[in-house]
Amino acid sequence: MTFAEKLQDLRQLMLAEQVDAYIITSADPHISEYLPVHYKAIPFACGFTGSAGTLVITQDFAGLWTDSRYFTQAGSQLMGTGYGLVKLKVPHTPEYIGWLSEVLPSGAKVGFNYELITVALAHEVQYTLAQCKIDIRHVDFISTIWQDRVGLPAENAFLIEEEAAGLSISAKVNEVRKVLKINKADYHFISSLDDIAWMFNLRGKDVEYNPVTLGFALITPEEVKLFIEKQKLSQTDIHTLNQQGVALHSYSEVATALKNLPKDIQIFIDPKRTCFGLFECLPKSSKIISGINPSTHLKSLKNNTEINHIRKAMLHDGIALTRFFKWMEDRLGNEKITEWSAAEKLASFRAEQESFVGLSFNTIAGYNANGALPHYSVTNESNQDILGDGLFLVDSGGQYLYGTTDVTRVMPIGNCSSIQADDYTLVLKGLIEGSKLIFPEGTKGYQIDSICRKPLWEHAINFGHGTGHGIGFFLNVHEGPQNISPANVDVVFKTGMVTSIEPGIYRPGKHGVRIENLVLCVSKGNSEFGGFLTFETLTLCFIDTTIINKTLLAADQIEWLNQYNQMVFEKLQHMLSEEEVMWLKEKCKPI
Amino acid sequence: MTFAEKLQDLRQLMLAEQVDAYIITSADPHISEYLPVHYKAIPFACGFTGSAGTLVITQDFAGLWTDSRYFTQAGSQLMGTGYGLVKLKVPHTPEYIGWLSEVLPSGAKVGFNYELITVALAHEVQYTLAQCKIDIRHVDFISTIWQDRVGLPAENAFLIEEEAAGLSISAKVNEVRKVLKINKADYHFISSLDDIAWMFNLRGKDVEYNPVTLGFALITPEEVKLFIEKQKLSQTDIHTLNQQGVALHSYSEVATALKNLPKDIQIFIDPKRTCFGLFECLPKSSKIISGINPSTHLKSLKNNTEINHIRKAMLHDGIALTRFFKWMEDRLGNEKITEWSAAEKLASFRAEQESFVGLSFNTIAGYNANGALPHYSVTNESNQDILGDGLFLVDSGGQYLYGTTDVTRVMPIGNCSSIQADDYTLVLKGLIEGSKLIFPEGTKGYQIDSICRKPLWEHAINFGHGTGHGIGFFLNVHEGPQNISPANVDVVFKTGMVTSIEPGIYRPGKHGVRIENLVLCVSKGNSEFGGFLTFETLTLCFIDTTIINKTLLAADQIEWLNQYNQMVFEKLQHMLSEEEVMWLKEKCKPI
């Protein structure tokens, strides 16, 4: 069936069911960043494969609303499908709601799958459209027309040891219950897979790159219920869960369980990480207490056990990265290396490391112009040979049983231009300014963000993504609640948070520079002005110094760089061969 | 009548009217920062004279909720009044609502004067208390017991020339109407006095320091109504207003005018700058469009005429400041100078300047420990002689017919300690970092704030107020919508905005340092990364260099300082006597 035929079928279903507009979101009932194939409805409906977009269909128009990252890609993928490209003015905003309220008459009906939209977004749609007397309703026409749809993933899942997690399941549930009590909630429903993974020390393989497993959790005053397909778990793990006070229920029972909750309960939910469909199952008399899931906050504060494990993961990652860059340098000019083969080789070096599980995201390996695409993903068509002169950007990460990594380095190839050298140095300067920052308790990510950008701003340069994101402990590579970005995210940095710092400069068609480390927020002690915090850099991979324009760096920035490379060398040398040590020593020598 | 007796009377009225809790806010119907005496209900009720606080009275408890600035002052002023001090955890938040919802039984009634509370706050009170089944109602017991209350101010008001304002009244109304149209509003009600002053090129003397006059404005599709006591205006001004399409109505007619509005209108109001009482007069069928008043945004973007006038006001202010600091230096050690007499002298130098109207706020003149109080106001008891060794902080400003100024300088007296020198230098460093910042279009104040603080953070130092505030054109010294503060105020900096930059360091009981300039946001041109902005410093007053610790400043910061002082000298020299020129030249010599 062609995309145009599918669109025709959808429109007929809309007519039959008296739905005037149909919204197809890119989501699953857990509001995951990476979707299981089962939920990839947008590629199914129109062929668009970008990570962000919404389809809206009326009898007169069908369109894909997406952001500037995907304008080119969507333009070509939508050709002949019957869908038009609607360019978002502000990324990640539901601008189609405004459009619907303009084109639809009063009394119209807008349908979408309530399970594939957050409570927050559904309420926004509902509220805005209600002002024009337009109703919403739950429909799922995609399921009706999707013939050969794959089922839900059902990969094995497993518990990580309490000694690895640092806290038992029951201890974590207690921590969450304390937060619920402060918020005057007695019940709590959790849909987000990484929150569930953290709380139950549970990991899985249901989603690419994210070591999570499909499930829901419900905390009641008496019970902790985990909704998961039991056959995914070993008998030992089932026994441990039971011992820790967790009652197992089938994944499919969750809606019924919510419907059968007592009346007048006070239930805590995260409106941005709970789907509207399950929210609607709650008894109407429930008092809803809205907020970021308590586990999201607790999860972000890595305990000492987790931190020590992350340090170990960083050693392994650093070894793999050192070997990879040495391999690149040794082979370049002698054998053909492409973006693709380089990424494969890096993955193989990581795979050699103890406790490696998989990649934490699809490696970004872009040479020159491809490096200028912040979310570049190599394809057969785009794959470039790495030769001549330029910059090779590699943003990659691994999932280890003891931690998740995410690191970006830029490797100069051949001779670099002075613009390339300056861009490289300014990005490094931004990284250093963030890494050595001392800031008071209570500081939020948006306050740190501008300090990392300032060295670029001085040269009238900026970049279009955030400066950093939280990262999980053997969990999702993107993890809230904190981030470092210009957006006014009202989350305070605290000791134990692990966050990336990754400024960049992108010159379309030419080259891209991004340098990224993971940093741990640590205490810097107290003064008469209160408590202060700073960062400790966790990532262990030398920063290339060969193309640095030293005149752009201040003395304290050069000192930071030299100390960092020295630390990398000292920590990694014992795990490297003599030849590798010699090579790394040269890379880490002070400038 | 003692405060305790007043409290007793209030409690009897509450009993008689079945009001279980009575809230007394510090506000007027225009939600002004500075209140006419008529509205100073809190000093009347309990004797507390701080600028921020709320009284809440039940039969069992009466308390003043205020923030940490006023803990000491409130503690002593409330002694024996029957009111307790309730310390706010978070400044400027209505924490008493939570308290009320805890202590009052279901079915209770909470009373307050609907005219002295914003729409936003009233809705918050109403919503929170409704969850505990507690109702609100309008009561005004203060008016009942306040026997010798002064009337509303009725000072003369006047129009400023179109040539001074840069835009005619009708042109400004047109600009506002364009914004209303974008927001799909056909009506607009304005209560805030500085918005009204801007839109009608109107100034007055009803409020201390703020050159505004009491009024309300209503824009309808056909009309522009200004509610003001006509006798305040000259016949010429009345004629001009009429010519510009403004219909004049009595100040007291506003409530009736709102009640008589047609049904089903779409009306734009600013919920934070409109009182609940007048909001409640709107027909229930009105569709409310909420946002910051369009005039607040338009007013903040100073036009070229205004900017040129502000430059002139800065020259006059700079002359006054130069003469003041020279006078201080000449007299110190020879005659007794106190904080009070210094402030008086500074005011007299300003008063000598052309087009001077008055001070823009109560001068802060604090020596040593008094300088450590950011909002210090000298009293007979606190007044210090300026002698010995230390730092003298002067934060002051003038209202001129052609602009409003606000400037802080610190004058070293005798010998300064190295901590004082370092504090002075770090604050200066923060000012310089903000003043020379280049930043992309779209930048918000909270992004600039941390860049000004970073030099202090590096030494584990911070300060408890914002780094800067917007300022009016011959209008209020504090003006929105932009500011520079850690709070996530979602307002973008634009060319034409005038803002203060004023970092500080306060060592309680010892000394305080704050250095403040006003800066104009200007374009820095475009690069391939978009448009960039920067600041041009408007304030013209030398920055003392004698106690600077040069080792704490980077080369580019020293360069900025030398250029700034050189510019001050060049611009002011032609308006000074030969002796003053010699003196200023020495003060402005490069370091």
PDB file of N, CA and C in Angstrom, chain A residues 60-137:
ATOM      1  N   ASP A  60      -9.228  18.185   3.754  1.00  0.00           N
ATOM      2  CA  ASP A  60      -8.692  19.133   2.770  1.00  0.00           C
ATOM      3  C   ASP A  60      -7.174  19.186   2.745  1.00  0.00           C
ATOM      4  N   PHE A  61      -6.550  18.760   3.834  1.00  0.00           N
ATOM      5  CA  PHE A  61      -5.103  18.934   3.944  1.00  0.00           C
ATOM      6  C   PHE A  61      -4.533  17.847   4.840  1.00  0.00           C
ATOM      7  N   ALA A  62      -3.293  17.430   4.494  1.00  0.00           N
ATOM      8  CA  ALA A  62      -2.560  16.532   5.383  1.00  0.00           C
ATOM      9  C   ALA A  62      -1.143  17.065   5.455  1.00  0.00           C
ATOM     10  N   GLY A  63      -0.619  17.196   6.667  1.00  0.00           N
ATOM     11  CA  GLY A  63       0.705  17.794   6.789  1.00  0.00           C
ATOM     12  C   GLY A  63       1.532  17.197   7.898  1.00  0.00           C
ATOM     13  N   LEU A  64       2.856  17.346   7.721  1.00  0.00           N
ATOM     14  CA  LEU A  64       3.813  16.967   8.762  1.00  0.00           C
ATOM     15  C   LEU A  64       4.360  18.250   9.361  1.00  0.00           C
ATOM     16  N   TRP A  65       4.140  18.439  10.655  1.00  0.00           N
ATOM     17  CA  TRP A  65       4.710  19.582  11.378  1.00  0.00           C
ATOM     18  C   TRP A  65       6.065  19.143  11.953  1.00  0.00           C
ATOM     19  N   THR A  66       7.136  19.751  11.514  1.00  0.00           N
ATOM     20  CA  THR A  66       8.447  19.361  12.067  1.00  0.00           C
ATOM     21  C   THR A  66       9.376  20.571  12.118  1.00  0.00           C
ATOM     22  N   ASP A  67      10.543  20.399  12.788  1.00  0.00           N
ATOM     23  CA  ASP A  67      11.427  21.550  13.009  1.00  0.00           C
ATOM     24  C   ASP A  67      12.557  21.603  11.986  1.00  0.00           C
ATOM     25  N   SER A  68      13.298  22.693  12.024  1.00  0.00           N
ATOM     26  CA  SER A  68      14.246  23.035  10.956  1.00  0.00           C
ATOM     27  C   SER A  68      15.303  21.967  10.693  1.00  0.00           C
ATOM     28  N   ARG A  69      15.608  21.154  11.712  1.00  0.00           N
ATOM     29  CA  ARG A  69      16.575  20.079  11.483  1.00  0.00           C
ATOM     30  C   ARG A  69      16.162  19.178  10.319  1.00  0.00           C
ATOM     31  N   TYR A  70      14.833  19.069  10.117  1.00  0.00           N
ATOM     32  CA  TYR A  70      14.329  18.064   9.191  1.00  0.00           C
ATOM     33  C   TYR A  70      13.676  18.629   7.938  1.00  0.00           C
ATOM     34  N   PHE A  71      13.813  19.925   7.708  1.00  0.00           N
ATOM     35  CA  PHE A  71      13.129  20.516   6.548  1.00  0.00           C
ATOM     36  C   PHE A  71      13.557  19.845   5.237  1.00  0.00           C
ATOM     37  N   THR A  72      14.870  19.667   5.044  1.00  0.00           N
ATOM     38  CA  THR A  72      15.365  19.067   3.797  1.00  0.00           C
ATOM     39  C   THR A  72      14.906  17.624   3.685  1.00  0.00           C
ATOM     40  N   GLN A  73      15.161  16.867   4.746  1.00  0.00           N
ATOM     41  CA  GLN A  73      14.813  15.448   4.745  1.00  0.00           C
ATOM     42  C   GLN A  73      13.309  15.243   4.521  1.00  0.00           C
ATOM     43  N   ALA A  74      12.502  15.992   5.243  1.00  0.00           N
ATOM     44  CA  ALA A  74      11.049  15.833   5.121  1.00  0.00           C
ATOM     45  C   ALA A  74      10.593  16.225   3.714  1.00  0.00           C
ATOM     46  N   GLY A  75      11.183  17.293   3.196  1.00  0.00           N
ATOM     47  CA  GLY A  75      10.817  17.743   1.855  1.00  0.00           C
ATOM     48  C   GLY A  75      10.939  16.610   0.853  1.00  0.00           C
ATOM     49  N   SER A  76      12.035  15.852   0.932  1.00  0.00           N
ATOM     50  CA  SER A  76      12.202  14.787  -0.059  1.00  0.00           C
ATOM     51  C   SER A  76      11.409  13.527   0.308  1.00  0.00           C
ATOM     52  N   GLN A  77      11.344  13.202   1.600  1.00  0.00           N
ATOM     53  CA  GLN A  77      10.631  11.974   1.981  1.00  0.00           C
ATOM     54  C   GLN A  77       9.116  12.081   1.767  1.00  0.00           C
ATOM     55  N   LEU A  78       8.582  13.291   1.847  1.00  0.00           N
ATOM     56  CA  LEU A  78       7.119  13.446   1.728  1.00  0.00           C
ATOM     57  C   LEU A  78       6.651  13.540   0.281  1.00  0.00           C
ATOM     58  N   MET A  79       7.588  13.651  -0.637  1.00  0.00           N
ATOM     59  CA  MET A  79       7.249  13.821  -2.058  1.00  0.00           C
ATOM     60  C   MET A  79       6.278  12.718  -2.513  1.00  0.00           C
ATOM     61  N   GLY A  80       5.118  13.134  -3.016  1.00  0.00           N
ATOM     62  CA  GLY A  80       4.161  12.178  -3.582  1.00  0.00           C
ATOM     63  C   GLY A  80       3.341  11.424  -2.566  1.00  0.00           C
ATOM     64  N   THR A  81       3.479  11.756  -1.277  1.00  0.00           N
ATOM     65  CA  THR A  81       2.739  11.009  -0.256  1.00  0.00           C
ATOM     66  C   THR A  81       1.358  11.597  -0.008  1.00  0.00           C
ATOM     67  N   GLY A  82       1.148  12.835  -0.456  1.00  0.00           N
ATOM     68  CA  GLY A  82      -0.104  13.512  -0.116  1.00  0.00           C
ATOM     69  C   GLY A  82       0.039  14.401   1.109  1.00  0.00           C
ATOM     70  N   TYR A  83       1.190  14.282   1.807  1.00  0.00           N
ATOM     71  CA  TYR A  83       1.443  15.124   2.980  1.00  0.00           C
ATOM     72  C   TYR A  83       2.300  16.322   2.586  1.00  0.00           C
ATOM     73  N   GLY A  84       1.951  17.474   3.086  1.00  0.00           N
ATOM     74  CA  GLY A  84       2.779  18.655   2.919  1.00  0.00           C
ATOM     75  C   GLY A  84       3.666  18.848   4.132  1.00  0.00           C
ATOM     76  N   LEU A  85       4.743  19.607   3.956  1.00  0.00           N
ATOM     77  CA  LEU A  85       5.636  19.926   5.077  1.00  0.00           C
ATOM     78  C   LEU A  85       5.182  21.246   5.686  1.00  0.00           C
ATOM     79  N   VAL A  86       4.946  21.253   6.985  1.00  0.00           N
ATOM     80  CA  VAL A  86       4.617  22.501   7.683  1.00  0.00           C
ATOM     81  C   VAL A  86       5.781  22.805   8.609  1.00  0.00           C
ATOM     82  N   LYS A  87       6.441  23.925   8.355  1.00  0.00           N
ATOM     83  CA  LYS A  87       7.658  24.248   9.101  1.00  0.00           C
ATOM     84  C   LYS A  87       7.313  24.878  10.449  1.00  0.00           C
ATOM     85  N   LEU A  88       7.796  24.264  11.502  1.00  0.00           N
ATOM     86  CA  LEU A  88       7.558  24.815  12.843  1.00  0.00           C
ATOM     87  C   LEU A  88       8.346  26.102  13.005  1.00  0.00           C
ATOM     88  N   LYS A  89       7.683  27.118  13.564  1.00  0.00           N
ATOM     89  CA  LYS A  89       8.393  28.361  13.873  1.00  0.00           C
ATOM     90  C   LYS A  89       9.242  28.158  15.125  1.00  0.00           C
ATOM     91  N   VAL A  90       8.661  27.530  16.132  1.00  0.00           N
ATOM     92  CA  VAL A  90       9.379  27.228  17.369  1.00  0.00           C
ATOM     93  C   VAL A  90       9.440  25.705  17.506  1.00  0.00           C
ATOM     94  N   PRO A  91      10.655  25.128  17.546  1.00  0.00           N
ATOM     95  CA  PRO A  91      10.773  23.666  17.610  1.00  0.00           C
ATOM     96  C   PRO A  91      10.048  23.090  18.839  1.00  0.00           C
ATOM     97  N   HIS A  92       9.568  21.883  18.697  1.00  0.00           N
ATOM     98  CA  HIS A  92       8.956  21.137  19.802  1.00  0.00           C
ATOM     99  C   HIS A  92       7.709  21.815  20.375  1.00  0.00           C
ATOM    100  N   THR A  93       7.005  22.602  19.574  1.00  0.00           N
ATOM    101  CA  THR A  93       5.761  23.182  20.069  1.00  0.00           C
ATOM    102  C   THR A  93       4.616  22.687  19.187  1.00  0.00           C
ATOM    103  N   PRO A  94       3.433  22.515  19.776  1.00  0.00           N
ATOM    104  CA  PRO A  94       2.309  21.969  19.005  1.00  0.00           C
ATOM    105  C   PRO A  94       1.602  23.072  18.219  1.00  0.00           C
ATOM    106  N   GLU A  95       2.288  23.637  17.242  1.00  0.00           N
ATOM    107  CA  GLU A  95       1.706  24.761  16.496  1.00  0.00           C
ATOM    108  C   GLU A  95       0.490  24.352  15.677  1.00  0.00           C
ATOM    109  N   TYR A  96       0.335  23.035  15.486  1.00  0.00           N
ATOM    110  CA  TYR A  96      -0.824  22.574  14.718  1.00  0.00           C
ATOM    111  C   TYR A  96      -2.134  22.835  15.458  1.00  0.00           C
ATOM    112  N   ILE A  97      -2.057  23.028  16.765  1.00  0.00           N
ATOM    113  CA  ILE A  97      -3.295  23.295  17.515  1.00  0.00           C
ATOM    114  C   ILE A  97      -3.892  24.620  17.044  1.00  0.00           C
ATOM    115  N   GLY A  98      -3.033  25.625  16.923  1.00  0.00           N
ATOM    116  CA  GLY A  98      -3.498  26.933  16.450  1.00  0.00           C
ATOM    117  C   GLY A  98      -4.092  26.822  15.053  1.00  0.00           C
ATOM    118  N   TRP A  99      -3.416  26.028  14.216  1.00  0.00           N
ATOM    119  CA  TRP A  99      -3.903  25.842  12.850  1.00  0.00           C
ATOM    120  C   TRP A  99      -5.290  25.198  12.863  1.00  0.00           C
ATOM    121  N   LEU A 100      -5.439  24.148  13.685  1.00  0.00           N
ATOM    122  CA  LEU A 100      -6.732  23.461  13.761  1.00  0.00           C
ATOM    123  C   LEU A 100      -7.826  24.411  14.218  1.00  0.00           C
ATOM    124  N   SER A 101      -7.509  25.242  15.210  1.00  0.00           N
ATOM    125  CA  SER A 101      -8.558  26.132  15.721  1.00  0.00           C
ATOM    126  C   SER A 101      -8.936  27.174  14.675  1.00  0.00           C
ATOM    127  N   GLU A 102      -8.053  27.391  13.700  1.00  0.00           N
ATOM    128  CA  GLU A 102      -8.410  28.343  12.645  1.00  0.00           C
ATOM    129  C   GLU A 102      -9.202  27.695  11.514  1.00  0.00           C
ATOM    130  N   VAL A 103      -8.796  26.464  11.107  1.00  0.00           N
ATOM    131  CA  VAL A 103      -9.433  25.879   9.916  1.00  0.00           C
ATOM    132  C   VAL A 103     -10.715  25.100  10.229  1.00  0.00           C
ATOM    133  N   LEU A 104     -10.859  24.621  11.463  1.00  0.00           N
ATOM    134  CA  LEU A 104     -12.036  23.799  11.754  1.00  0.00           C
ATOM    135  C   LEU A 104     -13.213  24.662  12.189  1.00  0.00           C
ATOM    136  N   PRO A 105     -14.419  24.264  11.789  1.00  0.00           N
ATOM    137  CA  PRO A 105     -15.596  25.016  12.233  1.00  0.00           C
ATOM    138  C   PRO A 105     -15.952  24.654  13.675  1.00  0.00           C
ATOM    139  N   SER A 106     -16.682  25.518  14.295  1.00  0.00           N
ATOM    140  CA  SER A 106     -17.231  25.252  15.617  1.00  0.00           C
ATOM    141  C   SER A 106     -18.054  23.968  15.545  1.00  0.00           C
ATOM    142  N   GLY A 107     -17.925  23.097  16.573  1.00  0.00           N
ATOM    143  CA  GLY A 107     -18.650  21.831  16.567  1.00  0.00           C
ATOM    144  C   GLY A 107     -17.857  20.680  15.974  1.00  0.00           C
ATOM    145  N   ALA A 108     -16.666  20.978  15.437  1.00  0.00           N
ATOM    146  CA  ALA A 108     -15.859  19.927  14.816  1.00  0.00           C
ATOM    147  C   ALA A 108     -15.309  18.962  15.868  1.00  0.00           C
ATOM    148  N   LYS A 109     -14.842  17.797  15.383  1.00  0.00           N
ATOM    149  CA  LYS A 109     -14.248  16.800  16.279  1.00  0.00           C
ATOM    150  C   LYS A 109     -12.817  16.484  15.836  1.00  0.00           C
ATOM    151  N   VAL A 110     -11.916  16.496  16.804  1.00  0.00           N
ATOM    152  CA  VAL A 110     -10.514  16.179  16.522  1.00  0.00           C
ATOM    153  C   VAL A 110     -10.177  14.875  17.224  1.00  0.00           C
ATOM    154  N   GLY A 111      -9.666  13.917  16.461  1.00  0.00           N
ATOM    155  CA  GLY A 111      -9.353  12.617  17.041  1.00  0.00           C
ATOM    156  C   GLY A 111      -7.868  12.347  17.115  1.00  0.00           C
ATOM    157  N   PHE A 112      -7.461  11.666  18.164  1.00  0.00           N
ATOM    158  CA  PHE A 112      -6.089  11.161  18.246  1.00  0.00           C
ATOM    159  C   PHE A 112      -6.074  10.018  19.247  1.00  0.00           C
ATOM    160  N   ASN A 113      -4.997   9.255  19.220  1.00  0.00           N
ATOM    161  CA  ASN A 113      -4.852   8.125  20.124  1.00  0.00           C
ATOM    162  C   ASN A 113      -4.429   8.650  21.490  1.00  0.00           C
ATOM    163  N   TYR A 114      -5.321   8.541  22.463  1.00  0.00           N
ATOM    164  CA  TYR A 114      -5.059   9.090  23.801  1.00  0.00           C
ATOM    165  C   TYR A 114      -3.848   8.435  24.470  1.00  0.00           C
ATOM    166  N   GLU A 115      -3.462   7.266  23.990  1.00  0.00           N
ATOM    167  CA  GLU A 115      -2.318   6.599  24.629  1.00  0.00           C
ATOM    168  C   GLU A 115      -0.986   7.120  24.112  1.00  0.00           C
ATOM    169  N   LEU A 116      -1.034   7.916  23.047  1.00  0.00           N
ATOM    170  CA  LEU A 116       0.205   8.362  22.426  1.00  0.00           C
ATOM    171  C   LEU A 116       0.357   9.877  22.522  1.00  0.00           C
ATOM    172  N   ILE A 117      -0.080  10.418  23.621  1.00  0.00           N
ATOM    173  CA  ILE A 117       0.023  11.860  23.821  1.00  0.00           C
ATOM    174  C   ILE A 117       0.122  12.091  25.330  1.00  0.00           C
ATOM    175  N   THR A 118       0.924  13.048  25.735  1.00  0.00           N
ATOM    176  CA  THR A 118       1.074  13.280  27.174  1.00  0.00           C
ATOM    177  C   THR A 118      -0.180  13.950  27.729  1.00  0.00           C
ATOM    178  N   VAL A 119      -0.346  13.824  29.023  1.00  0.00           N
ATOM    179  CA  VAL A 119      -1.456  14.497  29.710  1.00  0.00           C
ATOM    180  C   VAL A 119      -1.349  16.000  29.475  1.00  0.00           C
ATOM    181  N   ALA A 120      -0.140  16.526  29.588  1.00  0.00           N
ATOM    182  CA  ALA A 120       0.051  17.969  29.448  1.00  0.00           C
ATOM    183  C   ALA A 120      -0.365  18.449  28.058  1.00  0.00           C
ATOM    184  N   LEU A 121       0.076  17.727  27.035  1.00  0.00           N
ATOM    185  CA  LEU A 121      -0.239  18.141  25.668  1.00  0.00           C
ATOM    186  C   LEU A 121      -1.727  17.965  25.366  1.00  0.00           C
ATOM    187  N   ALA A 122      -2.290  16.844  25.824  1.00  0.00           N
ATOM    188  CA  ALA A 122      -3.727  16.607  25.584  1.00  0.00           C
ATOM    189  C   ALA A 122      -4.552  17.715  26.213  1.00  0.00           C
ATOM    190  N   HIS A 123      -4.174  18.119  27.421  1.00  0.00           N
ATOM    191  CA  HIS A 123      -4.911  19.206  28.078  1.00  0.00           C
ATOM    192  C   HIS A 123      -4.786  20.508  27.301  1.00  0.00           C
ATOM    193  N   GLU A 124      -3.595  20.749  26.743  1.00  0.00           N
ATOM    194  CA  GLU A 124      -3.407  21.964  25.962  1.00  0.00           C
ATOM    195  C   GLU A 124      -4.284  21.933  24.707  1.00  0.00           C
ATOM    196  N   VAL A 125      -4.284  20.780  24.024  1.00  0.00           N
ATOM    197  CA  VAL A 125      -5.128  20.628  22.827  1.00  0.00           C
ATOM    198  C   VAL A 125      -6.588  20.844  23.208  1.00  0.00           C
ATOM    199  N   GLN A 126      -6.995  20.134  24.255  1.00  0.00           N
ATOM    200  CA  GLN A 126      -8.393  20.179  24.692  1.00  0.00           C
ATOM    201  C   GLN A 126      -8.809  21.596  25.063  1.00  0.00           C
ATOM    202  N   TYR A 127      -7.968  22.274  25.840  1.00  0.00           N
ATOM    203  CA  TYR A 127      -8.300  23.615  26.322  1.00  0.00           C
ATOM    204  C   TYR A 127      -8.394  24.604  25.168  1.00  0.00           C
ATOM    205  N   THR A 128      -7.387  24.555  24.269  1.00  0.00           N
ATOM    206  CA  THR A 128      -7.362  25.527  23.170  1.00  0.00           C
ATOM    207  C   THR A 128      -8.532  25.310  22.225  1.00  0.00           C
ATOM    208  N   LEU A 129      -8.784  24.039  21.893  1.00  0.00           N
ATOM    209  CA  LEU A 129      -9.862  23.768  20.938  1.00  0.00           C
ATOM    210  C   LEU A 129     -11.240  24.028  21.549  1.00  0.00           C
ATOM    211  N   ALA A 130     -11.362  23.807  22.857  1.00  0.00           N
ATOM    212  CA  ALA A 130     -12.654  24.031  23.518  1.00  0.00           C
ATOM    213  C   ALA A 130     -13.085  25.485  23.381  1.00  0.00           C
ATOM    214  N   GLN A 131     -12.093  26.392  23.339  1.00  0.00           N
ATOM    215  CA  GLN A 131     -12.429  27.812  23.199  1.00  0.00           C
ATOM    216  C   GLN A 131     -13.098  28.093  21.854  1.00  0.00           C
ATOM    217  N   CYS A 132     -12.848  27.213  20.871  1.00  0.00           N
ATOM    218  CA  CYS A 132     -13.520  27.349  19.566  1.00  0.00           C
ATOM    219  C   CYS A 132     -14.637  26.315  19.450  1.00  0.00           C
ATOM    220  N   LYS A 133     -15.038  25.778  20.587  1.00  0.00           N
ATOM    221  CA  LYS A 133     -16.112  24.786  20.639  1.00  0.00           C
ATOM    222  C   LYS A 133     -15.812  23.570  19.751  1.00  0.00           C
ATOM    223  N   ILE A 134     -14.568  23.135  19.785  1.00  0.00           N
ATOM    224  CA  ILE A 134     -14.162  21.929  19.062  1.00  0.00           C
ATOM    225  C   ILE A 134     -13.852  20.854  20.110  1.00  0.00           C
ATOM    226  N   ASP A 135     -14.389  19.646  19.893  1.00  0.00           N
ATOM    227  CA  ASP A 135     -14.198  18.562  20.858  1.00  0.00           C
ATOM    228  C   ASP A 135     -13.041  17.650  20.457  1.00  0.00           C
ATOM    229  N   ILE A 136     -12.521  16.933  21.437  1.00  0.00           N
ATOM    230  CA  ILE A 136     -11.531  15.901  21.124  1.00  0.00           C
ATOM    231  C   ILE A 136     -12.115  14.535  21.443  1.00  0.00           C
ATOM    232  N   ARG A 137     -11.598  13.515  20.781  1.00  0.00           N
ATOM    233  CA  ARG A 137     -11.988  12.148  21.138  1.00  0.00           C
ATOM    234  C   ARG A 137     -10.871  11.175  20.813  1.00  0.00           C
TER     235      ARG A 137
END
